[in-house]
Every structure is written in structure tokens, then in C-alpha cells.
Amino acid sequence: QGERTMRITAIKNRFDESYDDNKSGGYRDLSLSVEVGWVMQEGLVSFERVRDWEANECQRHICEIQVHLRSAHQELIGATGLHQRYVELRNKYNV
């Protein structure tokens, strides 16, 4: 486990050809869920090594990292409303 400060807990590869993009309105990305461990010391957050989480009684949090294609991201943040459509479908189908 070395010096790692995060652990991957889930991967969703919506770029995979076998992924049914009807579930996400055509939206595709790579989504990584990562767990981080941290402690608060003198008002500052310090991220801890995975191997030290138990010993240091760390707080833990799971974050999502999304990887997009540039062209898809530009459409996502543009006026097309694609992101809003994705959120609605994600919530409806729990994708």
C-alpha cells in the first residue's frame, strides 16, 4: 500500500462499447470513486496514507473523479442541456 493516499472503490467505464448509453442519454465518461482518509490537526486537513488509516483513526470520504473527452465536455457545459438530461436519467435509473 506504500505511499498511496487514496483507494479506488469503484469504476464505471461508460466509454466501453458494451455500455448501454441509452441509460445515460448518450452520455459517456469514465467515473472513478476514490476513498481518502484525513485527519484535522490545528484547523488544517491532512490526508493520510492508506496504510495509516486505522492507526490514525482517520475520517474517510468517497469522492468521484470524472474523465471526459474534450469534445463531450464542451457539449456538456454548453447550451445543449446534455448534463441536465444526464442527471435526470441517472437519478431515474440509478446509473
XYZ file of N, CA, C and O in Angstrom:
380
model
N 0.816 -1.195 0.000
C 0.000 0.000 0.000
C 0.858 1.256 0.000
O 0.378 2.308 -0.341
N 2.084 1.187 0.399
C 3.050 2.263 0.221
C 2.585 3.642 0.613
O 2.027 3.853 1.674
N 2.824 4.587 -0.268
C 2.545 5.996 -0.006
C 1.206 6.460 -0.573
O 0.946 7.648 -0.634
N 0.366 5.537 -0.990
C -0.917 5.935 -1.577
C -1.775 6.653 -0.538
O -1.844 6.251 0.609
N -2.444 7.702 -0.976
C -3.333 8.443 -0.083
C -4.796 8.288 -0.483
O -5.657 8.944 0.081
N -5.058 7.430 -1.467
C -6.436 7.158 -1.852
C -6.542 5.713 -2.328
O -5.561 5.105 -2.731
N -7.788 5.199 -2.257
C -8.058 3.830 -2.686
C -9.250 3.874 -3.635
O -10.281 4.484 -3.320
N -9.123 3.229 -4.792
C -10.224 3.162 -5.755
C -11.263 2.185 -5.219
O -10.936 1.049 -4.878
N -12.510 2.642 -5.120
C -13.578 1.788 -4.607
C -14.541 1.339 -5.703
O -15.242 0.347 -5.525
N -14.594 2.069 -6.820
C -15.486 1.687 -7.923
C -15.035 2.369 -9.207
O -14.465 3.464 -9.167
N -15.291 1.699 -10.322
C -15.006 2.259 -11.645
C -16.224 2.032 -12.523
O -16.755 0.927 -12.585
N -16.681 3.103 -13.188
C -17.725 2.993 -14.208
C -17.120 3.488 -15.514
O -16.793 4.666 -15.648
N -16.965 2.584 -16.459
C -16.391 2.945 -17.750
C -17.509 3.057 -18.779
O -17.873 2.077 -19.421
N -18.030 4.237 -18.920
C -19.112 4.459 -19.881
C -18.587 4.672 -21.294
O -19.354 4.900 -22.212
N -17.249 4.603 -21.477
C -16.660 4.608 -22.816
C -16.672 3.197 -23.411
O -16.556 3.028 -24.611
N -16.786 2.187 -22.582
C -16.772 0.797 -23.028
C -17.896 0.575 -24.031
O -19.038 0.987 -23.799
N -17.576 -0.081 -25.144
C -18.566 -0.311 -26.195
C -19.748 -1.140 -25.708
O -20.845 -1.052 -26.261
N -19.550 -1.944 -24.674
C -20.646 -2.776 -24.171
C -21.597 -2.000 -23.263
O -22.662 -2.502 -22.915
N -21.231 -0.763 -22.880
C -22.097 0.055 -22.024
C -23.325 0.505 -22.819
O -23.212 1.014 -23.931
N -24.511 0.330 -22.257
C -25.765 0.738 -22.890
C -25.973 2.229 -22.642
O -26.465 2.632 -21.585
N -25.596 3.056 -23.618
C -25.683 4.510 -23.414
C -27.116 5.031 -23.469
O -27.360 6.212 -23.228
N -28.093 4.172 -23.723
C -29.495 4.595 -23.604
C -29.833 4.921 -22.151
O -30.725 5.717 -21.877
N -29.111 4.300 -21.220
C -29.334 4.565 -19.796
C -28.889 5.965 -19.394
O -29.318 6.471 -18.372
N -28.003 6.556 -20.187
C -27.465 7.866 -19.816
C -27.700 8.920 -20.885
O -27.026 9.942 -20.914
N -28.647 8.678 -21.776
C -28.970 9.666 -22.800
C -27.829 9.919 -23.768
O -27.698 11.005 -24.313
N -26.968 8.912 -23.973
C -25.831 9.066 -24.878
C -24.578 9.589 -24.204
O -23.518 9.652 -24.809
N -24.700 9.941 -22.954
C -23.564 10.496 -22.205
C -22.545 9.399 -21.928
O -22.900 8.282 -21.581
N -21.267 9.715 -22.101
C -20.202 8.755 -21.826
C -19.077 9.437 -21.058
O -18.733 10.583 -21.340
N -18.531 8.722 -20.089
C -17.365 9.186 -19.343
C -16.739 8.006 -18.621
O -17.228 6.881 -18.716
N -15.664 8.268 -17.926
C -15.048 7.300 -17.024
C -15.178 7.897 -15.636
O -14.769 9.035 -15.406
N -15.781 7.159 -14.728
C -16.022 7.657 -13.376
C -15.288 6.759 -12.379
O -15.496 5.545 -12.365
N -14.439 7.366 -11.573
C -13.709 6.644 -10.533
C -14.200 7.117 -9.179
O -14.237 8.322 -8.914
N -14.565 6.196 -8.328
C -14.873 6.533 -6.935
C -13.626 6.211 -6.132
O -13.112 5.097 -6.202
N -13.133 7.191 -5.410
C -11.918 7.003 -4.620
C -12.193 7.382 -3.174
O -12.927 8.323 -2.888
N -11.616 6.616 -2.283
C -11.756 6.881 -0.844
C -10.470 7.541 -0.359
O -9.376 7.107 -0.697
N -10.618 8.608 0.423
C -9.474 9.277 1.029
C -9.644 9.259 2.541
O -10.761 9.235 3.058
N -8.532 9.232 3.239
C -8.543 9.289 4.693
C -7.851 10.560 5.138
O -6.821 10.938 4.596
N -8.443 11.240 6.136
C -7.879 12.519 6.555
C -8.085 12.724 8.052
O -8.936 12.117 8.673
N -7.246 13.581 8.590
C -7.377 14.000 9.983
C -7.301 15.519 10.029
O -6.709 16.148 9.161
N -7.933 16.073 11.037
C -7.894 17.517 11.246
C -6.878 17.796 12.349
O -6.991 17.240 13.447
N -5.870 18.616 12.054
C -4.843 18.964 13.027
C -4.665 20.476 13.033
O -4.312 21.058 12.014
N -4.941 21.077 14.175
C -4.795 22.526 14.342
C -5.524 23.295 13.245
O -5.021 24.270 12.695
N -6.734 22.842 12.928
C -7.564 23.538 11.946
C -7.221 23.238 10.500
O -7.820 23.814 9.601
N -6.262 22.358 10.248
C -5.869 22.018 8.882
C -6.156 20.550 8.601
O -5.988 19.691 9.472
N -6.550 20.259 7.379
C -6.801 18.886 6.960
C -5.500 18.290 6.445
O -4.791 18.897 5.650
N -5.210 17.085 6.912
C -4.033 16.354 6.457
C -4.489 15.015 5.903
O -5.137 14.240 6.603
N -4.174 14.754 4.623
C -4.517 13.465 4.025
C -3.479 12.443 4.455
O -2.283 12.699 4.417
N -3.955 11.278 4.862
C -3.093 10.237 5.412
C -2.887 9.107 4.412
O -3.725 8.874 3.552
N -1.777 8.398 4.572
C -1.509 7.236 3.737
C -2.527 6.138 4.058
O -2.926 5.980 5.213
N -2.906 5.383 3.038
C -3.887 4.310 3.211
C -3.450 3.377 4.333
O -4.261 2.995 5.179
N -2.190 3.029 4.372
C -1.713 2.079 5.384
C -1.819 2.626 6.806
O -1.768 1.867 7.770
N -1.990 3.937 6.966
C -2.079 4.553 8.290
C -3.500 4.885 8.721
O -3.713 5.426 9.807
N -4.487 4.595 7.897
C -5.870 4.989 8.198
C -6.342 4.445 9.539
O -6.930 5.183 10.327
N -6.155 3.177 9.780
C -6.642 2.572 11.024
C -5.903 3.122 12.238
O -6.523 3.501 13.234
N -4.592 3.171 12.164
C -3.781 3.610 13.306
C -4.065 5.063 13.667
O -4.042 5.434 14.844
N -4.332 5.893 12.672
C -4.550 7.323 12.909
C -6.021 7.679 13.107
O -6.357 8.850 13.233
N -6.897 6.661 13.102
C -8.337 6.880 13.269
C -8.853 7.993 12.356
O -9.460 8.964 12.798
N -8.577 7.826 11.082
C -8.916 8.845 10.084
C -10.414 8.927 9.823
O -11.125 7.934 9.899
N -10.844 10.120 9.478
C -12.142 10.307 8.857
C -11.972 9.838 7.424
O -10.873 9.915 6.872
N -13.044 9.365 6.800
C -12.946 8.913 5.416
C -14.053 9.537 4.585
O -15.125 9.839 5.088
N -13.740 9.701 3.321
C -14.703 10.297 2.401
C -14.508 9.664 1.034
O -13.370 9.409 0.629
N -15.608 9.413 0.329
C -15.524 8.896 -1.036
C -15.833 10.032 -2.000
O -16.845 10.730 -1.865
N -14.927 10.222 -2.958
C -15.028 11.279 -3.965
C -15.196 10.636 -5.337
O -14.783 9.501 -5.547
N -15.769 11.382 -6.258
C -15.886 10.901 -7.638
C -14.987 11.742 -8.531
O -15.021 12.972 -8.476
N -14.189 11.061 -9.343
C -13.358 11.713 -10.355
C -13.932 11.327 -11.704
O -14.097 10.141 -11.992
N -14.265 12.324 -12.526
C -14.830 12.053 -13.846
C -13.818 12.424 -14.918
O -13.205 13.481 -14.855
N -13.663 11.525 -15.895
C -12.781 11.757 -17.034
C -13.669 11.887 -18.264
O -14.482 11.001 -18.551
N -13.529 13.022 -18.970
C -14.361 13.306 -20.140
C -13.480 13.502 -21.367
O -12.330 13.923 -21.248
N -14.047 13.252 -22.541
C -13.417 13.689 -23.779
C -13.657 15.189 -23.906
O -14.725 15.681 -23.541
N -12.677 15.907 -24.401
C -12.814 17.364 -24.510
C -14.067 17.759 -25.289
O -14.829 18.624 -24.867
N -14.325 17.107 -26.424
C -15.493 17.466 -27.236
C -16.788 17.213 -26.472
O -17.725 18.008 -26.548
N -16.853 16.113 -25.734
C -18.057 15.820 -24.949
C -18.207 16.806 -23.808
O -19.321 17.230 -23.486
N -17.101 17.201 -23.196
C -17.165 18.152 -22.089
C -17.650 19.513 -22.581
O -18.452 20.166 -21.913
N -17.197 19.946 -23.738
C -17.650 21.232 -24.276
C -19.151 21.203 -24.537
O -19.847 22.170 -24.284
N -19.653 20.079 -25.018
C -21.095 19.954 -25.215
C -21.811 19.899 -23.871
O -22.874 20.469 -23.687
N -21.196 19.225 -22.918
C -21.779 19.071 -21.593
C -22.014 20.425 -20.931
O -23.061 20.660 -20.339
N -21.051 21.323 -21.023
C -21.188 22.614 -20.357
C -21.833 23.664 -21.249
O -22.099 24.769 -20.816
N -22.092 23.304 -22.508
C -22.696 24.241 -23.449
C -24.188 24.374 -23.245
O -24.756 23.944 -22.238
N -24.827 24.954 -24.222
C -26.257 25.261 -24.135
C -27.142 24.080 -24.526
O -28.355 24.230 -24.624
N -26.560 22.902 -24.731
C -27.353 21.768 -25.213
C -28.219 21.145 -24.140
O -29.154 20.416 -24.446
N -27.899 21.359 -22.883
C -28.669 20.769 -21.809
C -28.364 19.301 -21.584
O -29.082 18.610 -20.868
N -27.281 18.801 -22.193
C -26.939 17.383 -22.076
C -26.700 16.979 -20.626
O -27.162 15.929 -20.188
N -26.026 17.825 -19.862
C -25.736 17.447 -18.483
C -27.022 17.314 -17.668
O -27.184 16.362 -16.919
N -27.928 18.245 -17.839
C -29.192 18.170 -17.103
C -29.960 16.911 -17.476
O -30.524 16.237 -16.633
N -29.944 16.564 -18.755
C -30.606 15.344 -19.206
C -29.956 14.118 -18.573
O -30.638 13.204 -18.126
N -28.622 14.123 -18.504
C -27.901 13.018 -17.870
C -28.292 12.885 -16.394
O -28.562 11.786 -15.913
N -28.328 14.005 -15.668
C -28.674 13.978 -14.243
C -30.066 13.394 -14.053
O -30.285 12.551 -13.182
N -31.011 13.806 -14.875
C -32.373 13.289 -14.770
C -32.416 11.787 -15.012
O -33.059 11.045 -14.262
N -31.721 11.320 -16.051
C -31.702 9.885 -16.350
C -30.948 9.104 -15.282
O -31.365 8.019 -14.893
N -29.844 9.658 -14.807
C -29.066 8.991 -13.753
C -29.917 8.792 -12.514
O -29.942 7.726 -11.912
N -30.630 9.818 -12.139
C -31.486 9.731 -10.955
C -32.649 8.766 -11.160
O -33.033 8.044 -10.251
N -33.173 8.748 -12.372
C -34.308 7.866 -12.666
C -33.889 6.388 -12.667
O -34.582 5.546 -12.113
N -32.721 6.094 -13.268
C -32.297 4.704 -13.429
C -31.190 4.291 -12.461
O -30.706 3.175 -12.515
N -30.759 5.223 -11.594
C -29.691 4.939 -10.637
C -28.443 4.395 -11.342
O -27.908 3.362 -10.973
N -28.021 5.089 -12.392
C -26.861 4.670 -13.203
C -25.587 5.063 -12.511
O -25.414 6.151 -12.083
